[in-house]
Amino acid sequence: MKYKTLNVLFGFSIAIAYMSSPIIAPVKAQSLLDFQPKQEIAPKQIDSLKEIGTSLDGFIPKKLQESESPMGSNRAIIGEDQRIPMMSREYPWSTVGKIVMIGKDKKEYSCTGTLIGKSLVITNAHCVYDESGKLFPNIFFLPNLINGRLRTKNDVASVRNILAGTSKPNWRSADDWAILELDKPLGEKYGFLRWRTVPVALLQRYKNRLAVAGYSGDYPDPKAYSGSEFSAGKGYTAGVHLKCSVLGERDGMLVHDCDTNPGASGSALISKIDGVYQIIGLHAIGRRDRSGRGVENYAVRIGRIEAALNKGK
């Protein structure tokens, strides 16, 4: 089989998984009820994208510029954490947001999602189901959240429809993906990313060309940075691990070495291919060894998602 040689530059990837033992419950969010829309919408599960449509082409709003740096400007970091804060409001970082799930008991949980259409966000299926296996009664999306602040307060969007790859996600499911339809076309303002299938053999040839951006519950630690720009605390600014790689394939999933932690579940592996930022995988789970050291991370293949979407048409 011949593979087309692609011009792959540095891109970014959004990691949404747990680098711990195989536990897939979303991380408990910090006080996020202040962002909750006044009108609550109970999301519905749908079986086909005919009801919401999809787009495989990316979009950069005219008011946004492209920026390879998630920092926005130079900042000092203290310590050994490989992640850096996502402080940029430019594309493609503008497409990354925090997903908040409110349970029936009013407890808050969170994951990470990425805009892939005017009103579409992609994340993990395990993010949208509660412990009883039912959809969370209230889910909303906070685009490009930085230090607990949105570009515009009214940009919070509720999730009204969900197309999930599986309704029974486990810790390492090749179908651990979900596409969420929002009640607002946030992609028109924040842009959205293209997604495509790239052969695993080709991805392995391009080392250190991915990145992971996710709203982990342990990051950023305000004490590790100079200044007060992270005063909102952990989980309110995405952390980005740059220059990570796809290592191979196992059980129908991509294996990668991008850093992840609880709260980053639902992130997309992204690279800049032929000059275009695009999603090449969807992070699903991470594992640690007995010493607590991260050993393997797994991501859903885009080809798996595309096959399911085409089957449903």
mmCIF file of C-alpha atoms in Angstrom:
data_model
loop_
_atom_site.group_PDB
_atom_site.id
_atom_site.type_symbol
_atom_site.label_atom_id
_atom_site.label_comp_id
_atom_site.label_asym_id
_atom_site.label_seq_id
_atom_site.Cartn_x
_atom_site.Cartn_y
_atom_site.Cartn_z
ATOM 1 C CA MET A 1 0.000 0.000 0.000
ATOM 2 C CA LYS A 2 1.282 3.461 -0.890
ATOM 3 C CA TYR A 3 0.827 6.387 1.447
ATOM 4 C CA LYS A 4 0.757 9.970 0.303
ATOM 5 C CA THR A 5 3.589 11.965 1.848
ATOM 6 C CA LEU A 6 2.074 14.848 3.794
ATOM 7 C CA ASN A 7 3.663 18.045 4.958
ATOM 8 C CA VAL A 8 3.077 17.676 8.682
ATOM 9 C CA LEU A 9 4.056 20.572 10.917
ATOM 10 C CA PHE A 10 3.541 21.116 14.602
ATOM 11 C CA GLY A 11 -0.110 21.095 15.565
ATOM 12 C CA PHE A 12 -1.857 20.502 18.839
ATOM 13 C CA SER A 13 -3.887 17.793 20.362
ATOM 14 C CA ILE A 14 -6.503 17.804 23.004
ATOM 15 C CA ALA A 15 -6.225 15.040 25.472
ATOM 16 C CA ILE A 16 -9.195 13.870 27.383
ATOM 17 C CA ALA A 17 -8.281 10.937 29.419
ATOM 18 C CA TYR A 18 -6.998 9.587 32.603
ATOM 19 C CA MET A 19 -3.342 8.682 32.927
ATOM 20 C CA SER A 20 -4.307 6.743 35.985
ATOM 21 C CA SER A 21 -5.768 3.271 36.356
ATOM 22 C CA PRO A 22 -8.681 2.480 34.013
ATOM 23 C CA ILE A 23 -11.350 4.675 35.606
ATOM 24 C CA ILE A 24 -13.456 6.683 33.198
ATOM 25 C CA ALA A 25 -15.694 8.783 35.456
ATOM 26 C CA PRO A 26 -15.238 12.467 34.504
ATOM 27 C CA VAL A 27 -13.361 14.607 37.001
ATOM 28 C CA LYS A 28 -15.484 16.513 39.509
ATOM 29 C CA ALA A 29 -15.494 20.133 38.453
ATOM 30 C CA GLN A 30 -14.910 23.120 40.667
ATOM 31 C CA SER A 31 -17.702 25.678 41.201
ATOM 32 C CA LEU A 32 -18.999 26.173 37.673
ATOM 33 C CA LEU A 33 -22.682 26.761 38.339
ATOM 34 C CA ASP A 34 -22.175 30.486 37.797
ATOM 35 C CA PHE A 35 -21.744 29.691 34.099
ATOM 36 C CA GLN A 36 -24.895 27.584 33.864
ATOM 37 C CA PRO A 37 -27.422 28.982 31.351
ATOM 38 C CA LYS A 38 -30.629 30.244 32.932
ATOM 39 C CA GLN A 39 -32.729 28.093 30.634
ATOM 40 C CA GLU A 40 -31.859 24.452 31.244
ATOM 41 C CA ILE A 41 -31.982 22.117 28.250
ATOM 42 C CA ALA A 42 -32.081 18.352 28.735
ATOM 43 C CA PRO A 43 -29.919 16.785 25.998
ATOM 44 C CA LYS A 44 -31.459 14.093 23.809
ATOM 45 C CA GLN A 45 -29.699 11.083 22.353
ATOM 46 C CA ILE A 46 -29.998 10.796 18.572
ATOM 47 C CA ASP A 47 -29.077 7.981 16.189
ATOM 48 C CA SER A 48 -28.048 9.880 13.078
ATOM 49 C CA LEU A 49 -26.264 13.046 12.041
ATOM 50 C CA LYS A 50 -29.100 13.728 9.622
ATOM 51 C CA GLU A 51 -30.654 15.690 12.463
ATOM 52 C CA ILE A 52 -27.668 17.938 13.091
ATOM 53 C CA GLY A 53 -25.329 17.700 10.110
ATOM 54 C CA THR A 54 -21.544 17.702 10.188
ATOM 55 C CA SER A 55 -18.577 19.306 8.459
ATOM 56 C CA LEU A 56 -15.178 17.849 7.667
ATOM 57 C CA ASP A 57 -13.712 21.226 6.697
ATOM 58 C CA GLY A 58 -12.187 23.621 9.208
ATOM 59 C CA PHE A 59 -13.090 27.291 9.556
ATOM 60 C CA ILE A 60 -11.064 30.293 10.754
ATOM 61 C CA PRO A 61 -13.142 33.416 11.528
ATOM 62 C CA LYS A 62 -11.863 36.591 9.854
ATOM 63 C CA LYS A 63 -11.355 38.256 13.242
ATOM 64 C CA LEU A 64 -9.008 35.497 14.448
ATOM 65 C CA GLN A 65 -5.398 34.859 13.524
ATOM 66 C CA GLU A 66 -3.544 31.549 13.506
ATOM 67 C CA SER A 67 -1.039 31.006 16.306
ATOM 68 C CA GLU A 68 1.145 27.964 16.920
ATOM 69 C CA SER A 69 1.819 29.164 20.464
ATOM 70 C CA PRO A 70 -0.878 28.411 23.064
ATOM 71 C CA MET A 71 0.742 30.890 25.467
ATOM 72 C CA GLY A 72 -0.197 34.117 23.751
ATOM 73 C CA SER A 73 3.069 35.627 25.091
ATOM 74 C CA ASN A 74 6.139 34.573 27.069
ATOM 75 C CA ARG A 75 5.531 33.508 30.671
ATOM 76 C CA ALA A 76 7.678 32.033 33.415
ATOM 77 C CA ILE A 77 7.072 28.577 34.829
ATOM 78 C CA ILE A 78 8.483 27.108 38.011
ATOM 79 C CA GLY A 79 8.860 23.368 38.370
ATOM 80 C CA GLU A 80 8.986 20.378 36.036
ATOM 81 C CA ASP A 81 5.434 20.137 34.681
ATOM 82 C CA GLN A 82 5.637 19.590 30.909
ATOM 83 C CA ARG A 83 2.321 21.308 30.334
ATOM 84 C CA ILE A 84 2.056 24.981 29.533
ATOM 85 C CA PRO A 85 -1.085 27.102 29.969
ATOM 86 C CA MET A 86 -3.375 27.760 27.023
ATOM 87 C CA MET A 87 -3.612 31.551 27.185
ATOM 88 C CA SER A 88 -4.196 32.248 23.484
ATOM 89 C CA ARG A 89 -7.568 33.305 22.099
ATOM 90 C CA GLU A 90 -6.367 32.756 18.534
ATOM 91 C CA TYR A 91 -7.066 29.798 16.238
ATOM 92 C CA PRO A 92 -6.805 26.795 16.696
ATOM 93 C CA TRP A 93 -6.749 27.206 20.498
ATOM 94 C CA SER A 94 -10.030 29.127 20.286
ATOM 95 C CA THR A 95 -11.795 25.885 19.292
ATOM 96 C CA VAL A 96 -10.968 24.156 22.585
ATOM 97 C CA GLY A 97 -13.404 24.441 25.461
ATOM 98 C CA LYS A 98 -14.530 23.017 28.784
ATOM 99 C CA ILE A 99 -17.582 20.770 28.913
ATOM 100 C CA VAL A 100 -19.538 20.898 32.174
ATOM 101 C CA MET A 101 -21.988 18.192 33.209
ATOM 102 C CA ILE A 102 -24.493 18.735 36.033
ATOM 103 C CA GLY A 103 -25.889 15.600 37.672
ATOM 104 C CA LYS A 104 -29.344 15.118 39.154
ATOM 105 C CA ASP A 105 -27.755 15.651 42.543
ATOM 106 C CA LYS A 106 -26.391 19.006 41.252
ATOM 107 C CA LYS A 107 -22.798 17.782 41.446
ATOM 108 C CA GLU A 108 -20.537 19.194 38.745
ATOM 109 C CA TYR A 109 -18.194 17.255 36.455
ATOM 110 C CA SER A 110 -16.067 18.331 33.530
ATOM 111 C CA CYS A 111 -14.310 17.171 30.369
ATOM 112 C CA THR A 112 -12.752 18.846 27.327
ATOM 113 C CA GLY A 113 -14.285 19.308 23.886
ATOM 114 C CA THR A 114 -13.389 20.757 20.491
ATOM 115 C CA LEU A 115 -15.530 22.614 17.976
ATOM 116 C CA ILE A 116 -15.837 20.697 14.681
ATOM 117 C CA GLY A 117 -18.750 22.629 13.185
ATOM 118 C CA LYS A 118 -20.783 25.803 13.674
ATOM 119 C CA SER A 119 -22.702 24.178 16.507
ATOM 120 C CA LEU A 120 -20.892 20.854 16.929
ATOM 121 C CA VAL A 121 -18.401 19.738 19.586
ATOM 122 C CA ILE A 122 -16.553 16.412 19.736
ATOM 123 C CA THR A 123 -15.638 14.708 23.023
ATOM 124 C CA ASN A 124 -15.698 11.258 24.681
ATOM 125 C CA ALA A 125 -18.889 9.243 25.096
ATOM 126 C CA HIS A 126 -17.944 8.498 28.705
ATOM 127 C CA CYS A 127 -18.145 12.226 29.435
ATOM 128 C CA VAL A 128 -21.868 12.534 28.743
ATOM 129 C CA TYR A 129 -23.188 9.537 30.723
ATOM 130 C CA ASP A 130 -23.552 9.460 34.494
ATOM 131 C CA GLU A 131 -22.783 6.474 36.732
ATOM 132 C CA SER A 132 -26.242 5.009 36.115
ATOM 133 C CA GLY A 133 -25.638 4.940 32.360
ATOM 134 C CA LYS A 134 -28.028 7.795 31.584
ATOM 135 C CA LEU A 135 -27.219 11.102 29.911
ATOM 136 C CA PHE A 136 -26.435 13.912 32.323
ATOM 137 C CA PRO A 137 -29.592 16.061 32.592
ATOM 138 C CA ASN A 138 -27.688 19.281 31.918
ATOM 139 C CA ILE A 139 -24.527 19.726 29.828
ATOM 140 C CA PHE A 140 -23.010 22.995 28.624
ATOM 141 C CA PHE A 141 -19.890 24.151 26.772
ATOM 142 C CA LEU A 142 -17.510 26.981 27.734
ATOM 143 C CA PRO A 143 -15.441 27.920 24.647
ATOM 144 C CA ASN A 144 -11.793 28.977 25.056
ATOM 145 C CA LEU A 145 -12.090 29.352 28.847
ATOM 146 C CA ILE A 146 -8.975 31.103 30.231
ATOM 147 C CA ASN A 147 -8.526 31.695 33.969
ATOM 148 C CA GLY A 148 -12.248 31.155 34.438
ATOM 149 C CA ARG A 149 -13.144 33.838 31.902
ATOM 150 C CA LEU A 150 -14.898 33.639 28.553
ATOM 151 C CA ARG A 151 -14.373 36.095 25.727
ATOM 152 C CA THR A 152 -18.064 36.969 26.074
ATOM 153 C CA LYS A 153 -20.214 35.891 29.008
ATOM 154 C CA ASN A 154 -23.165 35.009 26.788
ATOM 155 C CA ASP A 155 -21.094 32.526 24.789
ATOM 156 C CA VAL A 156 -22.017 29.654 27.109
ATOM 157 C CA ALA A 157 -23.944 27.084 25.060
ATOM 158 C CA SER A 158 -26.206 24.254 26.189
ATOM 159 C CA VAL A 159 -26.063 20.799 24.612
ATOM 160 C CA ARG A 160 -29.386 19.764 23.099
ATOM 161 C CA ASN A 161 -28.570 16.651 21.033
ATOM 162 C CA ILE A 162 -25.920 13.935 21.398
ATOM 163 C CA LEU A 163 -24.753 11.336 18.899
ATOM 164 C CA ALA A 164 -22.558 8.826 20.747
ATOM 165 C CA GLY A 165 -20.407 6.019 19.406
ATOM 166 C CA THR A 166 -21.551 3.875 22.322
ATOM 167 C CA SER A 167 -24.022 4.223 25.173
ATOM 168 C CA LYS A 168 -21.937 1.890 27.329
ATOM 169 C CA PRO A 169 -18.380 3.280 27.178
ATOM 170 C CA ASN A 170 -15.686 1.329 28.971
ATOM 171 C CA TRP A 171 -12.145 2.305 29.891
ATOM 172 C CA ARG A 172 -10.695 1.436 26.482
ATOM 173 C CA SER A 173 -13.448 1.507 23.893
ATOM 174 C CA ALA A 174 -12.664 2.175 20.232
ATOM 175 C CA ASP A 175 -16.085 3.861 20.067
ATOM 176 C CA ASP A 176 -15.593 6.226 23.015
ATOM 177 C CA TRP A 177 -16.668 9.325 21.090
ATOM 178 C CA ALA A 178 -19.643 11.663 21.076
ATOM 179 C CA ILE A 179 -20.691 14.620 18.949
ATOM 180 C CA LEU A 180 -22.674 17.278 20.786
ATOM 181 C CA GLU A 181 -25.046 19.741 19.140
ATOM 182 C CA LEU A 182 -25.092 23.136 20.861
ATOM 183 C CA ASP A 183 -27.960 25.597 21.003
ATOM 184 C CA LYS A 184 -25.664 28.342 19.635
ATOM 185 C CA PRO A 185 -23.435 28.500 16.514
ATOM 186 C CA LEU A 186 -20.255 29.204 18.503
ATOM 187 C CA GLY A 187 -18.123 27.894 15.643
ATOM 188 C CA GLU A 188 -18.905 31.030 13.651
ATOM 189 C CA LYS A 189 -17.076 33.090 16.281
ATOM 190 C CA TYR A 190 -14.425 30.690 17.599
ATOM 191 C CA GLY A 191 -13.810 28.665 14.447
ATOM 192 C CA PHE A 192 -13.789 24.891 14.147
ATOM 193 C CA LEU A 193 -11.320 22.221 13.150
ATOM 194 C CA ARG A 194 -11.190 19.834 10.240
ATOM 195 C CA TRP A 195 -10.766 16.148 11.045
ATOM 196 C CA ARG A 196 -9.342 13.395 8.892
ATOM 197 C CA THR A 197 -8.068 9.835 8.845
ATOM 198 C CA VAL A 198 -4.277 9.522 8.597
ATOM 199 C CA PRO A 199 -2.610 6.079 8.321
ATOM 200 C CA VAL A 200 -0.953 5.008 11.580
ATOM 201 C CA ALA A 201 2.286 4.198 9.762
ATOM 202 C CA LEU A 202 2.453 7.767 8.492
ATOM 203 C CA LEU A 203 1.688 9.266 11.903
ATOM 204 C CA GLN A 204 4.534 7.267 13.454
ATOM 205 C CA ARG A 205 6.978 8.857 11.032
ATOM 206 C CA TYR A 206 6.290 12.327 12.379
ATOM 207 C CA LYS A 207 7.607 12.341 15.930
ATOM 208 C CA ASN A 208 6.926 15.221 18.299
ATOM 209 C CA ARG A 209 4.353 16.864 16.017
ATOM 210 C CA LEU A 210 1.258 16.647 18.232
ATOM 211 C CA ALA A 211 0.089 18.458 21.334
ATOM 212 C CA VAL A 212 -2.600 17.977 23.987
ATOM 213 C CA ALA A 213 -4.810 20.718 25.412
ATOM 214 C CA GLY A 214 -7.192 19.793 28.200
ATOM 215 C CA TYR A 215 -8.889 21.255 31.261
ATOM 216 C CA SER A 216 -7.311 18.929 33.819
ATOM 217 C CA GLY A 217 -8.498 19.196 37.403
ATOM 218 C CA ASP A 218 -4.910 19.420 38.669
ATOM 219 C CA TYR A 219 -3.777 22.292 36.430
ATOM 220 C CA PRO A 220 -2.640 25.014 36.520
ATOM 221 C CA ASP A 221 -1.197 25.325 39.997
ATOM 222 C CA PRO A 222 -1.075 29.098 40.655
ATOM 223 C CA LYS A 223 2.002 28.568 42.868
ATOM 224 C CA ALA A 224 3.987 27.215 39.902
ATOM 225 C CA TYR A 225 3.688 30.408 37.873
ATOM 226 C CA SER A 226 4.709 33.998 38.365
ATOM 227 C CA GLY A 227 1.982 36.627 38.559
ATOM 228 C CA SER A 228 -1.709 36.250 39.339
ATOM 229 C CA GLU A 229 -3.004 35.267 35.904
ATOM 230 C CA PHE A 230 -4.219 31.871 37.184
ATOM 231 C CA SER A 231 -6.112 33.185 40.188
ATOM 232 C CA ALA A 232 -9.235 31.224 39.194
ATOM 233 C CA GLY A 233 -7.410 28.064 40.241
ATOM 234 C CA LYS A 234 -7.042 24.577 38.828
ATOM 235 C CA GLY A 235 -9.291 23.456 35.994
ATOM 236 C CA TYR A 236 -10.102 26.950 34.749
ATOM 237 C CA THR A 237 -7.290 27.179 32.171
ATOM 238 C CA ALA A 238 -6.364 24.391 29.769
ATOM 239 C CA GLY A 239 -2.916 22.824 29.992
ATOM 240 C CA VAL A 240 -1.090 22.014 26.756
ATOM 241 C CA HIS A 241 1.548 19.325 26.235
ATOM 242 C CA LEU A 242 3.436 20.176 23.058
ATOM 243 C CA LYS A 243 5.542 17.946 20.803
ATOM 244 C CA CYS A 244 4.073 14.556 21.646
ATOM 245 C CA SER A 245 3.685 11.597 19.280
ATOM 246 C CA VAL A 246 1.581 8.689 18.066
ATOM 247 C CA LEU A 247 3.525 5.543 18.989
ATOM 248 C CA GLY A 248 1.444 2.900 17.262
ATOM 249 C CA GLU A 249 -1.868 1.071 17.377
ATOM 250 C CA ARG A 250 -3.405 -1.442 19.761
ATOM 251 C CA ASP A 251 -6.874 -2.997 19.873
ATOM 252 C CA GLY A 252 -8.084 -0.647 17.143
ATOM 253 C CA MET A 253 -6.952 2.500 18.985
ATOM 254 C CA LEU A 254 -4.030 4.879 18.609
ATOM 255 C CA VAL A 255 -1.331 4.746 21.300
ATOM 256 C CA HIS A 256 0.267 8.124 22.082
ATOM 257 C CA ASP A 257 2.567 9.716 24.660
ATOM 258 C CA CYS A 258 0.767 13.042 25.213
ATOM 259 C CA ASP A 259 0.373 13.988 28.895
ATOM 260 C CA THR A 260 -3.184 13.764 30.207
ATOM 261 C CA ASN A 261 -5.042 13.946 33.513
ATOM 262 C CA PRO A 262 -8.678 13.763 34.701
ATOM 263 C CA GLY A 263 -10.714 16.595 33.193
ATOM 264 C CA ALA A 264 -8.821 16.478 29.900
ATOM 265 C CA SER A 265 -11.045 13.637 28.717
ATOM 266 C CA GLY A 266 -12.624 14.321 25.323
ATOM 267 C CA SER A 267 -9.638 16.074 23.794
ATOM 268 C CA ALA A 268 -8.619 15.677 20.152
ATOM 269 C CA LEU A 269 -5.161 14.809 18.860
ATOM 270 C CA ILE A 270 -4.348 17.589 16.426
ATOM 271 C CA SER A 271 -1.571 18.289 13.974
ATOM 272 C CA LYS A 272 -0.932 20.841 11.250
ATOM 273 C CA ILE A 273 -1.034 18.868 8.011
ATOM 274 C CA ASP A 274 -0.438 20.536 4.648
ATOM 275 C CA GLY A 275 -0.747 23.888 6.414
ATOM 276 C CA VAL A 276 -4.120 23.100 7.992
ATOM 277 C CA TYR A 277 -4.828 22.328 11.659
ATOM 278 C CA GLN A 278 -6.847 19.146 11.928
ATOM 279 C CA ILE A 279 -7.867 16.432 14.348
ATOM 280 C CA ILE A 280 -6.227 13.059 13.728
ATOM 281 C CA GLY A 281 -7.485 11.219 16.820
ATOM 282 C CA LEU A 282 -9.614 11.595 19.944
ATOM 283 C CA HIS A 283 -7.936 10.883 23.258
ATOM 284 C CA ALA A 284 -9.889 8.464 25.406
ATOM 285 C CA ILE A 285 -7.898 6.996 28.288
ATOM 286 C CA GLY A 286 -4.490 6.909 29.930
ATOM 287 C CA ARG A 287 -2.865 4.409 32.283
ATOM 288 C CA ARG A 288 -0.224 4.467 35.002
ATOM 289 C CA ASP A 289 2.025 1.719 36.299
ATOM 290 C CA ARG A 290 2.153 0.753 39.980
ATOM 291 C CA SER A 291 4.612 3.539 40.712
ATOM 292 C CA GLY A 292 2.191 6.113 39.329
ATOM 293 C CA ARG A 293 4.204 6.764 36.171
ATOM 294 C CA GLY A 294 2.222 7.244 32.965
ATOM 295 C CA VAL A 295 2.834 4.334 30.590
ATOM 296 C CA GLU A 296 0.249 4.379 27.796
ATOM 297 C CA ASN A 297 -2.430 6.670 26.411
ATOM 298 C CA TYR A 298 -5.134 5.567 23.992
ATOM 299 C CA ALA A 299 -7.051 7.583 21.406
ATOM 300 C CA VAL A 300 -10.049 6.833 19.202
ATOM 301 C CA ARG A 301 -9.216 6.734 15.492
ATOM 302 C CA ILE A 302 -10.982 9.265 13.277
ATOM 303 C CA GLY A 303 -11.583 6.539 10.701
ATOM 304 C CA ARG A 304 -13.675 4.693 13.278
ATOM 305 C CA ILE A 305 -15.864 7.772 13.783
ATOM 306 C CA GLU A 306 -16.207 8.489 10.063
ATOM 307 C CA ALA A 307 -17.263 4.896 9.390
ATOM 308 C CA ALA A 308 -20.019 5.163 11.992
ATOM 309 C CA LEU A 309 -21.222 8.489 10.588
ATOM 310 C CA ASN A 310 -21.308 7.177 7.025
ATOM 311 C CA LYS A 311 -23.209 4.104 8.169
ATOM 312 C CA GLY A 312 -25.851 6.292 9.769
ATOM 313 C CA LYS A 313 -26.481 8.371 6.641
#
